[in-house]
Coordinates of C-alpha atoms in Angstrom, one line a residue:
Chain A
M591 CA 84.3 44.2 48.1
T592 CA 82.4 41.1 47.1
P593 CA 84.1 39.1 44.4
T594 CA 81.7 38.2 41.7
A595 CA 84.1 36.2 39.6
P596 CA 84.6 32.5 40.5
V597 CA 87.3 31.9 42.9
G598 CA 90.1 31.5 40.5
T599 CA 93.2 29.6 39.7
P600 CA 95.1 32.8 38.9
S601 CA 98.2 31.1 37.7
G602 CA 96.2 28.5 35.8
P603 CA 95.6 24.9 36.7
R604 CA 98.5 22.5 37.5
P605 CA 98.9 19.0 36.1
V606 CA 96.2 16.6 37.3
T607 CA 95.4 13.0 36.7
V608 CA 92.0 12.4 35.1
A609 CA 90.4 9.0 35.4
C610 CA 87.6 7.6 33.2
C611 CA 85.7 4.7 34.7
Q612 CA 84.7 2.4 31.9
L613 CA 82.1 0.1 33.5
A614 CA 79.7 -2.7 32.8
L615 CA 76.5 -1.7 34.5
Q616 CA 73.0 -3.2 34.3
V617 CA 69.7 -1.5 34.0
G618 CA 67.8 -1.6 37.3
R619 CA 70.5 -3.1 39.4
V620 CA 71.1 0.1 41.3
E621 CA 72.9 -1.3 44.3
E622 CA 75.3 -3.4 42.2
N623 CA 75.9 -0.4 39.9
R624 CA 76.7 1.8 42.9
A625 CA 79.1 -0.7 44.3
R626 CA 80.8 -1.1 41.0
I627 CA 81.1 2.7 40.7
R628 CA 82.4 2.9 44.2
A629 CA 85.1 0.4 43.5
A630 CA 86.2 2.1 40.3
V631 CA 86.3 5.5 42.0
E632 CA 88.5 4.1 44.8
D633 CA 90.7 2.5 42.1
A634 CA 91.0 5.9 40.4
A635 CA 91.9 7.6 43.6
A636 CA 94.5 5.0 44.3
Q637 CA 96.0 5.7 40.9
G638 CA 96.3 9.4 41.9
A639 CA 93.3 10.8 40.1
G640 CA 92.1 14.3 41.0
I641 CA 89.2 14.2 38.5
V642 CA 87.0 11.1 37.9
V643 CA 84.5 10.7 35.1
L644 CA 81.7 8.1 35.2
P645 CA 79.4 6.9 32.4
E646 CA 76.0 8.3 31.5
L647 CA 73.0 7.1 33.6
A648 CA 75.5 5.3 35.8
N649 CA 73.0 4.9 38.7
C650 CA 70.4 2.9 36.8
G651 CA 71.7 1.6 33.5
Y652 CA 70.4 2.5 30.1
V653 CA 68.2 0.0 28.2
F654 CA 64.8 0.6 29.8
E655 CA 61.7 -1.4 28.9
D656 CA 59.5 1.7 29.0
A657 CA 58.9 5.0 30.6
A658 CA 57.5 3.4 33.8
E659 CA 60.8 1.5 34.4
L660 CA 62.8 4.6 33.8
H661 CA 60.6 6.8 36.0
A662 CA 60.9 4.3 38.9
L663 CA 64.7 4.4 38.7
A664 CA 65.1 8.2 38.5
E665 CA 66.4 10.0 41.6
P666 CA 66.4 13.6 42.7
L667 CA 69.6 15.6 42.6
D668 CA 69.9 15.1 46.4
G669 CA 69.1 11.4 46.2
P670 CA 71.3 8.5 47.2
T671 CA 73.5 8.4 44.1
V672 CA 74.7 11.9 44.2
R673 CA 75.0 11.8 47.9
E674 CA 77.3 8.8 47.7
W675 CA 79.4 10.5 44.9
T676 CA 79.7 13.5 47.2
E677 CA 80.9 11.3 50.0
L678 CA 83.4 9.7 47.7
A679 CA 84.6 13.1 46.5
A680 CA 85.0 14.2 50.1
R681 CA 86.7 11.1 51.4
L682 CA 89.1 10.7 48.4
R683 CA 89.5 14.4 47.7
L684 CA 88.1 14.2 44.1
V685 CA 86.1 16.1 41.6
I686 CA 83.6 13.6 40.1
A687 CA 81.5 14.0 37.0
G688 CA 78.9 11.4 36.3
G689 CA 75.6 10.7 34.7
F690 CA 72.3 9.7 36.4
A691 CA 68.6 9.6 35.7
E692 CA 67.1 12.6 37.4
R693 CA 63.6 13.1 38.7
G694 CA 63.2 16.9 38.6
D695 CA 61.2 19.0 41.0
D696 CA 58.8 19.4 38.1
G697 CA 58.1 15.6 38.1
R698 CA 59.9 15.2 34.8
T699 CA 62.7 12.8 34.1
Y700 CA 66.0 14.0 32.7
N701 CA 69.2 12.4 31.4
S702 CA 71.4 14.4 33.7
A703 CA 75.0 14.8 34.7
V704 CA 76.4 16.2 37.9
L705 CA 79.8 17.6 38.9
V706 CA 80.5 17.1 42.6
D707 CA 83.3 17.8 45.0
E708 CA 83.4 17.6 48.8
T709 CA 80.9 20.4 49.1
G710 CA 78.2 18.6 47.1
P711 CA 77.0 19.2 43.5
R712 CA 78.9 22.1 41.9
A713 CA 76.8 21.9 38.8
A714 CA 74.0 19.8 37.4
Y715 CA 73.2 19.5 33.7
R716 CA 70.3 18.0 31.7
K717 CA 71.1 16.4 28.3
A718 CA 69.9 18.7 25.6
H719 CA 70.2 16.3 22.6
L720 CA 68.4 13.1 23.3
W721 CA 69.4 9.8 21.6
N722 CA 66.9 7.4 20.1
G723 CA 65.0 5.5 22.8
E724 CA 65.5 8.4 25.2
K725 CA 62.8 10.1 23.2
T726 CA 60.3 7.3 23.8
W727 CA 61.2 6.5 27.4
G728 CA 59.9 9.8 28.6
F729 CA 63.1 11.8 29.1
T730 CA 62.6 15.6 28.8
P731 CA 65.5 17.3 27.0
G732 CA 67.2 20.0 28.9
S733 CA 67.4 23.6 27.6
Q734 CA 70.2 25.0 29.7
R735 CA 73.7 25.6 28.4
P736 CA 76.4 23.2 29.5
P737 CA 77.8 24.4 32.8
V738 CA 81.4 25.3 33.3
V739 CA 82.6 25.2 36.9
D740 CA 85.9 26.6 38.4
T741 CA 87.3 23.7 40.4
R742 CA 90.6 23.3 42.2
H743 CA 91.9 21.6 39.1
G744 CA 90.7 24.1 36.5
R745 CA 87.5 24.9 34.8
I746 CA 85.4 21.9 34.0
G747 CA 82.5 21.7 31.5
L748 CA 79.9 19.1 31.5
M749 CA 77.6 17.5 28.8
V750 CA 76.2 14.1 28.0
C751 CA 76.9 11.7 25.1
Y752 CA 75.1 12.7 22.0
D753 CA 75.5 16.4 23.0
L754 CA 79.2 15.9 22.1
E755 CA 78.2 15.4 18.4
F756 CA 76.9 19.0 18.2
P757 CA 80.0 21.1 17.7
E758 CA 77.9 24.2 18.5
W759 CA 77.2 22.8 21.9
V760 CA 80.7 21.9 22.6
R761 CA 81.7 25.4 21.5
L762 CA 79.5 27.0 24.1
A763 CA 81.4 25.2 26.9
A764 CA 84.7 26.1 25.3
L765 CA 83.8 29.8 24.9
D766 CA 82.7 29.8 28.6
G767 CA 86.3 28.8 29.4
A768 CA 86.2 25.1 30.0
D769 CA 89.8 23.7 30.2
L770 CA 88.4 20.2 30.4
L771 CA 85.0 19.0 29.1
C772 CA 83.7 15.9 30.9
G773 CA 81.3 13.7 29.0
P774 CA 79.6 10.8 30.6
V775 CA 78.5 8.6 27.6
N776 CA 76.8 5.3 26.7
W777 CA 78.1 4.7 23.2
P778 CA 76.3 1.8 21.4
L779 CA 78.6 -0.5 19.5
Y780 CA 78.3 -0.1 15.8
P781 CA 80.1 -1.7 12.9
R782 CA 83.0 0.3 11.5
P783 CA 85.5 -0.2 8.7
E784 CA 88.4 -2.5 9.7
G785 CA 91.3 -0.6 11.3
E786 CA 89.3 2.5 11.9
R787 CA 89.0 4.2 15.3
P788 CA 85.4 4.5 16.3
G789 CA 83.8 7.6 14.9
E790 CA 82.6 8.7 18.4
I791 CA 86.2 9.0 19.5
V792 CA 87.1 10.8 16.3
R793 CA 84.4 13.4 16.9
V794 CA 85.6 14.0 20.4
Q795 CA 89.1 14.5 19.1
A796 CA 87.7 17.2 16.8
D797 CA 85.7 18.7 19.7
A798 CA 89.0 19.1 21.6
A799 CA 91.2 20.3 18.8
V800 CA 89.0 23.0 17.3
N801 CA 88.7 24.5 20.8
R802 CA 92.1 23.6 22.3
M803 CA 90.3 22.1 25.2
F804 CA 90.8 18.7 26.9
V805 CA 87.9 16.3 26.7
A806 CA 87.4 13.2 29.0
V807 CA 84.8 10.7 28.2
A808 CA 83.7 7.7 30.3
D809 CA 81.8 5.0 28.4
R810 CA 80.0 1.8 29.2
V811 CA 81.1 -1.8 28.3
G812 CA 79.5 -5.1 28.0
T813 CA 76.0 -6.0 26.9
E814 CA 72.7 -4.9 28.4
R815 CA 69.4 -6.4 27.3
G816 CA 71.0 -7.2 24.0
Q817 CA 72.7 -3.8 23.5
D818 CA 76.5 -4.0 23.2
W819 CA 78.4 -1.0 24.3
L820 CA 81.6 0.3 22.7
G821 CA 83.8 0.9 25.7
G822 CA 85.5 3.9 24.0
S823 CA 86.5 5.9 27.1
T824 CA 89.3 8.3 26.4
V825 CA 91.0 11.5 27.5
V826 CA 91.9 13.7 24.5
D827 CA 94.4 16.6 24.8
A828 CA 94.1 20.1 23.6
D829 CA 95.7 19.2 20.3
G830 CA 93.0 16.6 19.8
Y831 CA 95.0 13.4 20.3
P832 CA 94.1 10.7 22.8
V833 CA 96.4 10.5 25.8
T834 CA 94.9 7.4 27.4
A835 CA 95.7 3.9 26.2
S836 CA 92.9 2.4 24.2
R837 CA 90.9 -0.2 26.3
L838 CA 88.1 -0.7 23.8
G839 CA 85.5 -2.9 25.2
E840 CA 87.3 -3.8 28.5
E841 CA 86.1 -2.8 31.9
A842 CA 88.9 -0.5 33.0
V843 CA 89.8 2.7 34.9
L844 CA 91.8 4.7 32.3
T845 CA 94.0 7.5 33.6
A846 CA 96.1 10.2 32.1
T847 CA 98.0 13.1 33.7
V848 CA 97.3 16.3 31.8
D849 CA 98.3 19.9 32.1
L850 CA 95.0 21.7 31.7
A851 CA 96.8 25.0 31.7
Q852 CA 97.5 24.3 28.0
A853 CA 93.8 24.9 27.3
R854 CA 94.3 28.5 28.4
D855 CA 96.3 29.2 25.3
K856 CA 94.2 29.1 22.2
S857 CA 96.9 30.0 19.7
I858 CA 97.9 27.5 17.1
S859 CA 100.3 29.6 15.0
E860 CA 101.9 33.0 15.2
H861 CA 98.7 34.6 13.8
N862 CA 96.0 32.1 14.7
D863 CA 93.8 31.6 17.7
V864 CA 91.0 29.0 17.5
H865 CA 88.5 31.2 19.2
Q866 CA 89.6 34.7 18.1
D867 CA 89.6 33.5 14.5
R868 CA 85.9 32.6 14.6
R869 CA 83.5 34.9 12.7
P870 CA 80.3 34.5 14.6
T871 CA 78.4 37.3 12.8
L872 CA 78.6 35.0 9.7
Y873 CA 77.5 31.8 11.4
A874 CA 73.7 32.0 11.7
H875 CA 71.9 30.0 9.1
P876 CA 69.0 32.1 7.6
G877 CA 66.8 29.0 7.0
S878 CA 67.0 27.4 10.4
D879 CA 68.9 29.4 12.9
P880 CA 67.9 32.5 15.0
S881 CA 69.6 35.6 13.7
Chain B
M332 CA 57.0 30.2 -15.0
T333 CA 60.6 30.9 -14.2
P334 CA 62.2 28.3 -12.0
T335 CA 64.1 29.9 -9.2
A336 CA 65.2 26.7 -7.5
P337 CA 68.3 25.1 -8.9
V338 CA 67.7 22.5 -11.6
G339 CA 67.4 19.4 -9.4
T340 CA 68.4 15.8 -9.3
P341 CA 65.0 14.7 -8.2
S342 CA 65.8 11.1 -7.7
G343 CA 69.1 12.0 -6.0
P344 CA 72.7 11.7 -7.2
R345 CA 74.1 8.5 -8.6
P346 CA 77.5 7.0 -7.7
V347 CA 80.4 9.1 -8.9
T348 CA 84.1 8.8 -8.7
V349 CA 85.8 11.7 -6.9
A350 CA 89.5 12.4 -7.4
C351 CA 91.7 14.4 -5.1
C352 CA 94.9 15.6 -6.9
Q353 CA 97.7 15.6 -4.3
L354 CA 100.4 17.7 -5.9
A355 CA 103.9 19.1 -5.4
L356 CA 103.6 22.7 -6.6
Q357 CA 106.0 25.6 -6.2
V358 CA 105.4 29.2 -5.5
G359 CA 105.7 31.4 -8.5
R360 CA 106.2 28.6 -11.1
V361 CA 102.8 29.2 -12.6
E362 CA 103.3 27.4 -15.9
E363 CA 104.9 24.3 -14.3
N364 CA 102.1 24.2 -11.7
R365 CA 99.4 24.5 -14.5
A366 CA 101.1 21.6 -16.4
R367 CA 101.2 19.5 -13.3
I368 CA 97.6 20.1 -12.6
R369 CA 96.6 19.4 -16.2
A370 CA 98.4 16.0 -16.1
A371 CA 96.7 15.2 -12.8
V372 CA 93.3 16.1 -14.0
E373 CA 93.8 14.0 -17.1
D374 CA 94.9 11.1 -14.9
A375 CA 91.8 11.6 -12.8
A376 CA 89.6 11.5 -15.9
A377 CA 91.3 8.4 -17.1
Q378 CA 90.5 6.8 -13.8
G379 CA 86.8 7.6 -14.4
A380 CA 86.5 10.6 -12.2
G381 CA 83.4 12.8 -12.5
I382 CA 84.5 15.3 -9.8
V383 CA 88.1 16.5 -9.4
V384 CA 89.5 18.4 -6.4
L385 CA 92.7 20.4 -6.6
P386 CA 94.7 22.0 -3.8
E387 CA 94.5 25.5 -2.3
L388 CA 96.3 28.3 -4.3
A389 CA 97.1 25.7 -6.9
N390 CA 97.9 28.2 -9.6
C391 CA 100.7 30.0 -7.7
G392 CA 101.9 28.0 -4.8
Y393 CA 101.7 29.1 -1.2
V394 CA 104.9 30.3 0.6
F395 CA 105.0 33.9 -0.6
E396 CA 107.9 36.2 0.3
D397 CA 105.6 39.1 0.8
A398 CA 102.4 40.8 -0.3
A399 CA 104.1 42.1 -3.5
E400 CA 104.9 38.6 -4.7
L401 CA 101.4 37.4 -3.9
H402 CA 99.8 40.3 -5.6
A403 CA 101.8 39.7 -8.8
L404 CA 100.6 36.1 -8.9
A405 CA 96.9 36.7 -8.3
E406 CA 94.6 36.3 -11.3
P407 CA 91.0 37.5 -11.9
L408 CA 88.3 34.9 -11.9
D409 CA 88.3 34.9 -15.7
G410 CA 92.1 34.6 -15.8
P411 CA 94.1 31.9 -17.5
T412 CA 94.0 29.4 -14.6
V413 CA 90.2 29.2 -14.3
R414 CA 89.9 29.4 -18.1
E415 CA 92.1 26.3 -18.4
W416 CA 90.2 24.5 -15.7
T417 CA 87.0 25.2 -17.6
E418 CA 88.5 23.8 -20.8
L419 CA 89.6 20.7 -18.9
A420 CA 86.1 20.3 -17.4
A421 CA 84.6 20.6 -20.9
R422 CA 87.0 18.4 -22.7
L423 CA 86.9 15.6 -20.0
R424 CA 83.4 16.2 -18.8
L425 CA 84.3 16.9 -15.3
V426 CA 83.3 19.1 -12.4
I427 CA 86.5 20.6 -11.0
A428 CA 87.0 22.3 -7.6
G429 CA 90.3 24.1 -7.0
G430 CA 92.0 26.9 -5.2
F431 CA 93.7 30.0 -6.7
A432 CA 94.9 33.4 -5.7
E433 CA 92.3 35.8 -6.9
R434 CA 92.7 39.5 -7.8
G435 CA 89.2 40.9 -7.2
D436 CA 87.5 43.6 -9.2
D437 CA 88.0 45.7 -6.0
G438 CA 91.8 45.3 -6.3
R439 CA 92.0 43.1 -3.3
T440 CA 93.6 39.7 -3.1
Y441 CA 91.6 36.7 -2.0
N442 CA 92.4 33.0 -1.2
S443 CA 89.7 31.7 -3.4
A444 CA 88.3 28.5 -4.7
V445 CA 86.2 27.9 -7.8
L446 CA 83.9 25.2 -8.9
V447 CA 83.8 24.9 -12.7
D448 CA 82.1 22.7 -15.2
E449 CA 82.0 22.9 -19.0
T450 CA 79.9 26.1 -18.7
G451 CA 82.6 28.0 -16.7
P452 CA 82.6 28.9 -13.0
R453 CA 79.5 27.7 -11.3
A454 CA 80.6 29.2 -8.0
A455 CA 83.5 31.2 -6.6
Y456 CA 84.3 31.4 -2.9
R457 CA 86.8 33.5 -0.9
K458 CA 88.3 31.9 2.2
A459 CA 86.8 33.4 5.3
H460 CA 89.2 32.1 7.9
L461 CA 92.8 33.0 7.0
W462 CA 95.8 31.0 8.2
N463 CA 98.9 32.6 9.7
G464 CA 101.0 34.2 6.9
E465 CA 97.9 34.8 4.8
K466 CA 97.1 37.6 7.2
T467 CA 100.5 39.3 6.5
W468 CA 100.7 38.6 2.8
G469 CA 97.7 40.9 2.1
F470 CA 94.9 38.4 1.7
T471 CA 91.5 39.9 2.4
P472 CA 89.1 37.4 4.2
G473 CA 85.9 36.7 2.4
S474 CA 82.6 37.3 4.1
Q475 CA 80.2 35.3 1.9
R476 CA 78.9 31.9 3.0
P477 CA 80.3 28.8 1.4
P478 CA 78.5 28.2 -1.9
V479 CA 76.5 25.0 -2.6
V480 CA 76.0 24.3 -6.3
D481 CA 73.7 21.8 -7.8
T482 CA 75.8 19.8 -10.4
R483 CA 75.1 16.8 -12.5
H484 CA 76.7 14.7 -9.8
G485 CA 74.8 16.2 -6.8
R486 CA 75.1 19.3 -4.7
I487 CA 78.6 20.4 -4.0
G488 CA 79.8 22.8 -1.4
L489 CA 83.1 24.7 -1.4
M490 CA 85.5 26.1 1.2
V491 CA 89.2 26.3 1.7
C492 CA 91.6 24.7 4.2
Y493 CA 91.4 26.4 7.7
D494 CA 87.7 27.1 7.0
L495 CA 87.2 23.3 7.6
E496 CA 88.3 23.7 11.2
F497 CA 85.2 25.8 12.0
P498 CA 82.3 23.4 12.4
E499 CA 79.9 26.4 12.3
W500 CA 81.1 27.1 8.8
V501 CA 80.9 23.5 7.6
R502 CA 77.4 23.3 9.1
L503 CA 76.3 26.2 6.8
A504 CA 77.2 24.3 3.7
A505 CA 75.6 21.1 5.1
L506 CA 72.4 23.0 6.0
D507 CA 72.3 24.4 2.5
G508 CA 72.2 20.9 1.2
A509 CA 75.7 20.0 0.2
D510 CA 76.0 16.2 -0.5
L511 CA 79.8 16.7 -1.0
L512 CA 82.0 19.4 0.5
C513 CA 85.1 20.0 -1.6
G514 CA 88.1 21.5 0.3
P515 CA 91.2 22.6 -1.5
V516 CA 93.9 22.7 1.3
N517 CA 97.6 23.3 1.9
W518 CA 98.1 21.5 5.2
P519 CA 101.5 22.2 6.8
L520 CA 103.2 19.1 8.2
Y521 CA 103.2 19.2 12.0
P522 CA 104.6 16.6 14.4
R523 CA 102.0 14.2 15.8
P524 CA 102.0 11.3 18.2
E525 CA 103.3 8.1 16.7
G526 CA 100.6 6.0 15.1
E527 CA 98.1 8.9 15.1
R528 CA 96.2 9.9 12.0
P529 CA 96.9 13.6 11.3
G530 CA 94.4 15.8 13.2
E531 CA 93.5 17.7 10.1
I532 CA 92.0 14.5 8.6
V533 CA 90.3 13.7 11.9
R534 CA 88.6 17.0 11.9
V535 CA 87.4 16.5 8.4
Q536 CA 86.0 13.1 9.4
A537 CA 84.0 14.9 12.2
D538 CA 82.8 17.5 9.7
A539 CA 81.4 14.7 7.6
A540 CA 79.9 12.6 10.3
V541 CA 78.1 15.3 12.2
N542 CA 76.4 16.4 9.0
R543 CA 76.2 13.0 7.2
M544 CA 77.9 14.7 4.2
F545 CA 80.8 13.5 2.1
V546 CA 84.0 15.6 2.2
A547 CA 86.8 15.6 -0.3
V548 CA 90.1 17.3 0.4
A549 CA 93.0 17.8 -2.0
D550 CA 96.3 18.6 -0.3
R551 CA 99.8 19.6 -1.2
V552 CA 102.9 17.5 -0.9
G553 CA 106.6 18.1 -0.9
T554 CA 108.5 21.1 0.4
E555 CA 108.2 24.7 -0.6
R556 CA 110.7 27.3 0.6
G557 CA 111.4 25.2 3.7
Q558 CA 107.7 24.5 4.4
D559 CA 106.8 20.7 4.3
W560 CA 103.3 19.8 3.4
L561 CA 101.3 16.9 4.9
G562 CA 99.9 15.4 1.8
G563 CA 96.7 14.3 3.6
S564 CA 94.2 14.3 0.8
T565 CA 91.2 12.1 1.5
V566 CA 87.6 11.5 0.6
V567 CA 85.5 10.9 3.7
D568 CA 82.0 9.2 3.5
A569 CA 78.8 10.4 5.2
D570 CA 79.6 8.1 8.2
G571 CA 82.9 10.0 8.7
Y572 CA 85.3 7.3 7.6
P573 CA 87.9 7.7 4.8
V574 CA 87.2 5.8 1.7
T575 CA 90.4 6.6 -0.2
A576 CA 93.7 4.8 0.5
S577 CA 96.1 6.9 2.6
R578 CA 98.9 8.3 0.4
L579 CA 100.4 10.5 3.1
G580 CA 103.1 12.6 1.7
E581 CA 103.1 11.1 -1.8
E582 CA 102.3 12.9 -5.1
A583 CA 99.1 11.0 -6.1
V584 CA 95.7 11.1 -7.6
L585 CA 93.5 9.5 -5.0
T586 CA 90.1 8.3 -6.2
A587 CA 87.0 6.8 -4.6
T588 CA 83.6 6.0 -6.0
V589 CA 80.9 7.3 -3.7
D590 CA 77.1 7.3 -3.5
L591 CA 76.4 10.9 -2.7
A592 CA 72.7 10.1 -2.4
Q593 CA 73.5 8.7 1.1
A594 CA 74.0 12.3 2.2
R595 CA 70.3 13.0 1.5
D596 CA 69.4 10.8 4.5
K597 CA 70.4 12.5 7.7
S598 CA 68.9 9.9 10.0
I599 CA 71.3 7.9 12.2
S600 CA 68.9 5.9 14.3
E601 CA 65.2 5.3 14.4
H602 CA 64.6 8.6 16.2
N603 CA 67.6 10.7 15.3
D604 CA 68.5 13.0 12.4
V605 CA 71.8 14.9 12.6
H606 CA 70.2 18.1 11.4
Q607 CA 66.7 17.9 12.9
D608 CA 68.2 17.1 16.3
R609 CA 70.0 20.5 16.3
R610 CA 68.7 23.1 18.8
P611 CA 69.8 26.3 17.1
T612 CA 67.8 28.6 19.4
L613 CA 70.2 27.5 22.2
Y614 CA 73.5 27.9 20.2
A615 CA 74.2 31.6 20.3
H616 CA 76.9 32.5 22.8
P617 CA 75.9 35.6 24.7
G618 CA 79.4 36.8 25.2
S619 CA 80.6 36.6 21.7
D620 CA 77.9 35.7 19.2
P621 CA 75.1 37.7 17.7
S622 CA 71.8 36.7 19.2

């Protein structure tokens, strides 16, 4: 008998430490970026992490001059960045989720994320909702659903930055059973009212709570060609509250130990379940959505 | 030529003061509840409000013993509660959104909300996502989309409490053009991590931001048959930040003057628009959603 279901964690995941590497990277400085990532991943492992999240486009930086600069920095899925992350995952026994600029077999460039363990890439994903300059630098938006992979630490979903602002997209990963959604991001720093938590984090809190799913985000810090980054990395629990200390704007490896098994229980009251209570037959919008 | 589109506000809405009446009501004490609402609405008008939001089930309270008690307290849409709100709207020149227990023409009981102006009900809505005891007290869930009504102050959408936790539902009102979503709620008080804003408010912030739409919520306070209410009323702007002072747990009429015209511009960067960037053809979930 051939099992067709993923090799499971029948009794559910056990507590695991998740680390978000909040890094100052620079566009084009690929070797420096890789070294910085390597050091952060080793730091995360030393802190006991089982799952490590890296920022969006971590191999190459973000603020490209033009499509030519981006294209020159993109790598195939089996290129040096993902190979190194696989080696780190194997050596330090980690599951690593991170973003990189991907040159596809089709010659196109994607804002991709990959989930690797010691066996290599377990899933690759291409950002479906492109942000601002990404539309002019020649990124092609992906059209595949966010992957959800059964790992030794639980089921992990993957998407990139602006994708997290589309609750429909987050819902897909949650309905596919993600216990933890990993989001490599590069959040630009915007003004906000005094005393307010950045809206990007607020929206991730909502993503988590309405699905009773953990979310881990690794953001950038510092300034790159005049662009300031927020540095808003966080791990949010299934109730929607951050469980990492805030290290806004600092270079840091943020860690939290979480019980991802909590995400297997979607009930929030005696008679409510955040997924069973959905009424999907009512949700298509006649003016804009397929019905 | 008969106009079929709503009479518009071609140059967009002008700034308006929104008031959220955060009230201590008691189940079954209909006359006292009405008097309390009347006083709060008059207070709101005195503070210059043009739009007033009242809590969920404001006519009758919330913590019913059983279906019989609820059924006895439900009123038709043309009953005394909605008539009085219409009179208040006419006398004080207000648009009022509030929740009440509705006895339908079909004999069923609904957790409804109504939007009234001086002409009477402009829209009625029946809560589609029922919370906990509402499922045992004999409420029937509604199956109609949240209404969006063109008022003198802009386009106002309407839904009730737990509905706000389903981003798909909020999206429908936003795609139908709501500048302001009014949500009568009764938010139970739950424990939360120290220093954290209640998750219910966080989720409303996300509802607003991902749609660039204002949201106004009127909550309950106090204790009713042992049930403590949060008192988390708030007005959130189109960037997703609260613009009312926090009056957590206090009886209060919270007001904020907002420029609802901001909700007509969905752009958030040179190349991004929160609605145009959606990819609805990708959003149906094959396992659970109609495709």
